[in-house]
Short mmCIF file of C-alpha atoms in Angstrom, two decimals:
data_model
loop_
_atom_site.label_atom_id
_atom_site.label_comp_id
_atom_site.label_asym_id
_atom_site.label_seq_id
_atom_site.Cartn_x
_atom_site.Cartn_y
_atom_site.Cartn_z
CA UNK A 194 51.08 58.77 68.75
CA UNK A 195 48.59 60.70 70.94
CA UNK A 196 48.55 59.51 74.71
CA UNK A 197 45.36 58.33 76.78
CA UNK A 198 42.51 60.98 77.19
CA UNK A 199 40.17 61.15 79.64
CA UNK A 200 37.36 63.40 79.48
CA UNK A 201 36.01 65.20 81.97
CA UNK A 202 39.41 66.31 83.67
CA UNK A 203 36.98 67.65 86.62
CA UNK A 204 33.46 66.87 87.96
CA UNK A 205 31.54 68.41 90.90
CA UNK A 206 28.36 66.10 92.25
CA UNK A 207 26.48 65.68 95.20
CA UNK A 208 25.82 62.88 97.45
CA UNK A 209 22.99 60.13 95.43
CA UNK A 210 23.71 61.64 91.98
CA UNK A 211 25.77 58.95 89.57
CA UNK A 212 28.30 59.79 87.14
CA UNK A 213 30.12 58.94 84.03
CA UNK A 214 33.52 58.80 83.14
CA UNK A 215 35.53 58.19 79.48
CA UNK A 216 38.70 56.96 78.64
CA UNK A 217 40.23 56.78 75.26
CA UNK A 218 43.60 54.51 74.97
CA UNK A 219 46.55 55.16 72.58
CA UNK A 220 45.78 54.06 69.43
CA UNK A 221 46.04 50.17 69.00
CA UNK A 222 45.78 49.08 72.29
CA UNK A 223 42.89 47.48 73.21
CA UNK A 224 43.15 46.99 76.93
CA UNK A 225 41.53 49.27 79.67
CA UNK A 226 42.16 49.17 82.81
CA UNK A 227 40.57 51.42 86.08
CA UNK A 228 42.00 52.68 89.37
CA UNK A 229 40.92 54.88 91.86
CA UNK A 230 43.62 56.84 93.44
CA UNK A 231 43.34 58.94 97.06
CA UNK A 232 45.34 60.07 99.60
CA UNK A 233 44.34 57.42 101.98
CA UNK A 234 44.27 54.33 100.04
CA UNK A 235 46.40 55.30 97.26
CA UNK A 236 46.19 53.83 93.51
CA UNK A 237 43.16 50.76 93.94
CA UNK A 238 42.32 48.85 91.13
CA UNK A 239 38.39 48.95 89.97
CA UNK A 240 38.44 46.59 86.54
CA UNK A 241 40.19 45.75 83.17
CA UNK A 242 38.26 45.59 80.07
CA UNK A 243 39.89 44.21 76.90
CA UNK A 244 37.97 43.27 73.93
CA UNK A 245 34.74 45.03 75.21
CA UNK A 246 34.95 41.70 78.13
CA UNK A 247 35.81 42.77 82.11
CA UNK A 248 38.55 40.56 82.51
CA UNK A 249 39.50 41.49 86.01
CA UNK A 250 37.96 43.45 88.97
CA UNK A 251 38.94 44.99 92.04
CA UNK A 252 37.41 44.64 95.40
CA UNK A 253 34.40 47.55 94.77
CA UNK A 254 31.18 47.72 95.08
CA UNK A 255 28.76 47.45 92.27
CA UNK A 256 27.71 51.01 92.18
CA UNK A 257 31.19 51.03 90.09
CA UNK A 258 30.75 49.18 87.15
CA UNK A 259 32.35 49.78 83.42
CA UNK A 260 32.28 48.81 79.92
CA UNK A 261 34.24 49.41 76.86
CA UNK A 262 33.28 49.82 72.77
CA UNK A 263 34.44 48.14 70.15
CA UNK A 264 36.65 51.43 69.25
CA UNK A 265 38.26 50.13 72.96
CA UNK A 266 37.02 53.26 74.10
CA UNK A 267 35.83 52.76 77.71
CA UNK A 268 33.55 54.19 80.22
CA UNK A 269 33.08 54.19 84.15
CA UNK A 270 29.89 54.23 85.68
CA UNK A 271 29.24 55.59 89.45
CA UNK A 272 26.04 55.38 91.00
CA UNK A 273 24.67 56.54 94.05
CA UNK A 274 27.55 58.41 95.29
CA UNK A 275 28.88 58.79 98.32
CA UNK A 276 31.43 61.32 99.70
CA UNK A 277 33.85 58.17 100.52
CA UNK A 278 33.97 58.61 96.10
CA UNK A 279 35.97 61.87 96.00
CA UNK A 280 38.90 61.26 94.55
CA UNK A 281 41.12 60.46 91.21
CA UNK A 282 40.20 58.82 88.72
CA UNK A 283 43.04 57.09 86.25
CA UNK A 284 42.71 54.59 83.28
CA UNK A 285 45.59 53.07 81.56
CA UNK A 286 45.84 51.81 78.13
CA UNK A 287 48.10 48.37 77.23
CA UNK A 288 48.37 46.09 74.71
CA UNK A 289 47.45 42.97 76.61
CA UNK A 290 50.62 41.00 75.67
CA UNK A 291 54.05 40.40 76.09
CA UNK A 292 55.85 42.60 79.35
CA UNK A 293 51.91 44.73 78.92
CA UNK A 294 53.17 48.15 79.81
CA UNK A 295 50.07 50.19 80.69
CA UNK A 296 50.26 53.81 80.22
CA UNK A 297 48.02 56.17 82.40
CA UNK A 298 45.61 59.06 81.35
CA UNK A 299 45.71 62.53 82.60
CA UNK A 300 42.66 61.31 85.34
CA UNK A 301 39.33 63.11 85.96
CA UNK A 302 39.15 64.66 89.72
CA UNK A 303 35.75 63.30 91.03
CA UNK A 304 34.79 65.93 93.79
CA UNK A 305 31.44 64.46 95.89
CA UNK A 306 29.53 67.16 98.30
CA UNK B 112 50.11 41.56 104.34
CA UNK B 113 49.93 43.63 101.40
CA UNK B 114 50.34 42.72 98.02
CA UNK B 115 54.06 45.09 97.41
CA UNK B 116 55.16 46.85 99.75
CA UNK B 117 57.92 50.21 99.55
CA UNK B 118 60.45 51.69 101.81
CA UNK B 119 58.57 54.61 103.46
CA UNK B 120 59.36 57.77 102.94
CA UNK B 121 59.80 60.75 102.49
CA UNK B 122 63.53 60.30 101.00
CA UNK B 123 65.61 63.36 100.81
CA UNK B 124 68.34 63.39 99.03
CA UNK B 125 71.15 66.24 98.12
CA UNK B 126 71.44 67.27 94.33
CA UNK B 127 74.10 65.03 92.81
CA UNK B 128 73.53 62.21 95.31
CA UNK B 129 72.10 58.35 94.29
CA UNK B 130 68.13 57.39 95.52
CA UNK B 131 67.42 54.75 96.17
CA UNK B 132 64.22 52.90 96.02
CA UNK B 133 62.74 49.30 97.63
CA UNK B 134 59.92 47.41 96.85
CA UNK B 135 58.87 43.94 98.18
CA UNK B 136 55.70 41.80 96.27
CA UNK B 137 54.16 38.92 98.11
CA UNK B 138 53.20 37.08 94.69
CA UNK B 139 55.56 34.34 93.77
CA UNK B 140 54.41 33.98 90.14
CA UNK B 141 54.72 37.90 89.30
CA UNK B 142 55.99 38.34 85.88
CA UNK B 143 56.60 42.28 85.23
CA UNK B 144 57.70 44.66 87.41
CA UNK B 145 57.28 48.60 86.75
CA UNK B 146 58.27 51.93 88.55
CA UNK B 147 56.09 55.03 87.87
CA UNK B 148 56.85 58.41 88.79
CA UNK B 149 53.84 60.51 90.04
CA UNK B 150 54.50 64.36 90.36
CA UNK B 151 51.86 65.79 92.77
CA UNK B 152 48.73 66.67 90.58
CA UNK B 153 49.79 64.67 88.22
CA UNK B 154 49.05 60.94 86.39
CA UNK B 155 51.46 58.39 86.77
CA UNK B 156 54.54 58.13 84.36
CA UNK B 157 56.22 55.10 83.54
CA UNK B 158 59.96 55.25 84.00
CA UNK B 159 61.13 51.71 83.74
CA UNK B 160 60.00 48.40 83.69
CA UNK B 161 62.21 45.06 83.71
CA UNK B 162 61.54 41.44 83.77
CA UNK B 163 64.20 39.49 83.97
CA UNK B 164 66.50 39.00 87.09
CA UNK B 165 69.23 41.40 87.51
CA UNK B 166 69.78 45.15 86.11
CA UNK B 167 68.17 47.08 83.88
CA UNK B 168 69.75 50.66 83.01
CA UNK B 169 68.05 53.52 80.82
CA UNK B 170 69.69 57.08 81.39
CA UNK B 171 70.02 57.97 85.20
CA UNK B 172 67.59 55.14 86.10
CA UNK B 173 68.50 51.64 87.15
CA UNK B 174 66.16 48.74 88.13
CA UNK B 175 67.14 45.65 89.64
CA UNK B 176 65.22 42.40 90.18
CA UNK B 177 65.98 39.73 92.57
CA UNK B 178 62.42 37.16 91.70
CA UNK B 179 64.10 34.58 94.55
CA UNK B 180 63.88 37.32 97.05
CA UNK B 181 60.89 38.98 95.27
CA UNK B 182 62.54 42.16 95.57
CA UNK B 183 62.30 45.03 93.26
CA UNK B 184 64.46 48.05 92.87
CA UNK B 185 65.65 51.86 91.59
CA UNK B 186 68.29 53.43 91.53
CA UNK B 187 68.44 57.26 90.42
CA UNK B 188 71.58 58.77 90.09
CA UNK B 189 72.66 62.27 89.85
CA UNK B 190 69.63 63.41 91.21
CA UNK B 191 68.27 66.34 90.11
CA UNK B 192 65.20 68.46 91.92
CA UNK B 193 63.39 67.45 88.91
CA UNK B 194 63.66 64.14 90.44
CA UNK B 195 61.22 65.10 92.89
CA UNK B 196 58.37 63.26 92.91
CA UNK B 197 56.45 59.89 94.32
CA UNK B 198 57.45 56.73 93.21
CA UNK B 199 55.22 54.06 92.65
CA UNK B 200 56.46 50.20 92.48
CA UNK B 201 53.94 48.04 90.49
CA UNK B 202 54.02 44.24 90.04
CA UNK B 203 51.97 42.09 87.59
CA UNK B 204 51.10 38.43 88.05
CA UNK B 205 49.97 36.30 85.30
CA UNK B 206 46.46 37.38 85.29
CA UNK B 207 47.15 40.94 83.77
CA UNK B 208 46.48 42.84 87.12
CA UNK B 209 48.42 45.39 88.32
CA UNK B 210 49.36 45.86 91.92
CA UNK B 211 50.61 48.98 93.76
CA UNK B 212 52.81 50.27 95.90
CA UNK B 213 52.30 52.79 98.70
CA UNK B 214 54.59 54.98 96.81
CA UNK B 215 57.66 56.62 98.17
CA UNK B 216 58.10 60.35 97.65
CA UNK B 217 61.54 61.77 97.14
CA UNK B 218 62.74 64.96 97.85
CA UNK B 219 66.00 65.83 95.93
CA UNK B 220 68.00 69.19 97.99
CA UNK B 221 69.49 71.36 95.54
#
């Protein structure tokens, strides 16, 4: 069963520009689920889609918003950025149910100058 | 206070020897409890994941709950360098979301 995939696995923007991030979970699960990760604040959840419905967020701004398809493919929205935004990007598939294991993608390294 | 909490590191450790691994969660009604290894670069792995109080073993690994002390383990024995790596404790209450740990990184001496 092929892992998660996230696509791009790097990304160079400037300050104001927004950006867009994929994620596609293994195969049958149909939960999504964001984090930022950097060196200062370590792994920070952003949201959880499931179902193409957020059904939890993390403490973020709006600039950061997401959505997800009905394949449970998902995407990650940026806007505005700021430098603060450099950092890695994760998503984790799960099935939603019973102990939920959620299984992380290789990340996309979001580089802001 | 935060949400779960590890020992801090770094944790060295000779080849051969047992790590071990603390985390604390502030969240009485936590259901699932999970311990990731990170290797630097890299995603987060799951290694193990357990709950029910007491032990859970797979391989080297061991985890061990304690929900009245809300108190999390690992254990890694026979360490190997490939052992190296951050360690991330995550706890999940009833509402799906995942919390994290700091993370402690061991360092395994051959």
């Amino acid at each position: 069963k092929a892992g998660v995939t996230q696509t791009p696995r790097y990304l160079i923007k400037t300050r104001g520009q927004q950006v867009t991030l994929s994620c596609s979970p293994i195969s049958g699960h149909r939960s999504v689920s964001w984090y930022q990760q950097t060196p200062g604040q370590g792994l920070q959840f952003l949201f959880e889609y499931f179902s193409e419905t957020q059904r939890n967020k993390g403490n973020f701004p709006g600039r950061f918003s997401g959505r997800q398809f009905s394949n449970s493919r998902s995407e990650m929205n940026v806007s505005t950025l700021e430098l603060g935004d450099s950092a890695l990007y994760l998503c984790a598939s799960s099935t939603r149910s019973g102990t939920d294991e959620q299984y992380f993608g290789p990340g996309t390294r979001l580089t802001v100058t | 206070q935060k949400e779960v909490e590890q020992n801090s590191g770094p944790l060295s450790v000779p080849e051969g020897a047992i790590a071990s691994l603390n985390c604390t969660y502030s969240d009485r009604g936590s259901q699932s409890f999970f311990w990731y290894r990170q290797y630097s670069g890299k995603s987060p792995e799951l290694i193990m994941f357990i709950y029910s109080n007491g032990d859970k073993e797979d391989g080297r690994f061991t985890a061990q709950l304690n929900k009245a002390s809300q108190y999390v383990s690992l254990l890694i024995r026979d360490s190997q360098p490939s052992d190296s790596a951050t360690y991330l404790c995550a706890v999940k209450a009833n509402d799906y979301k995942l919390s994290f740990g700091a993370g402690t990184t061991v360092t395994v001496r051959a």
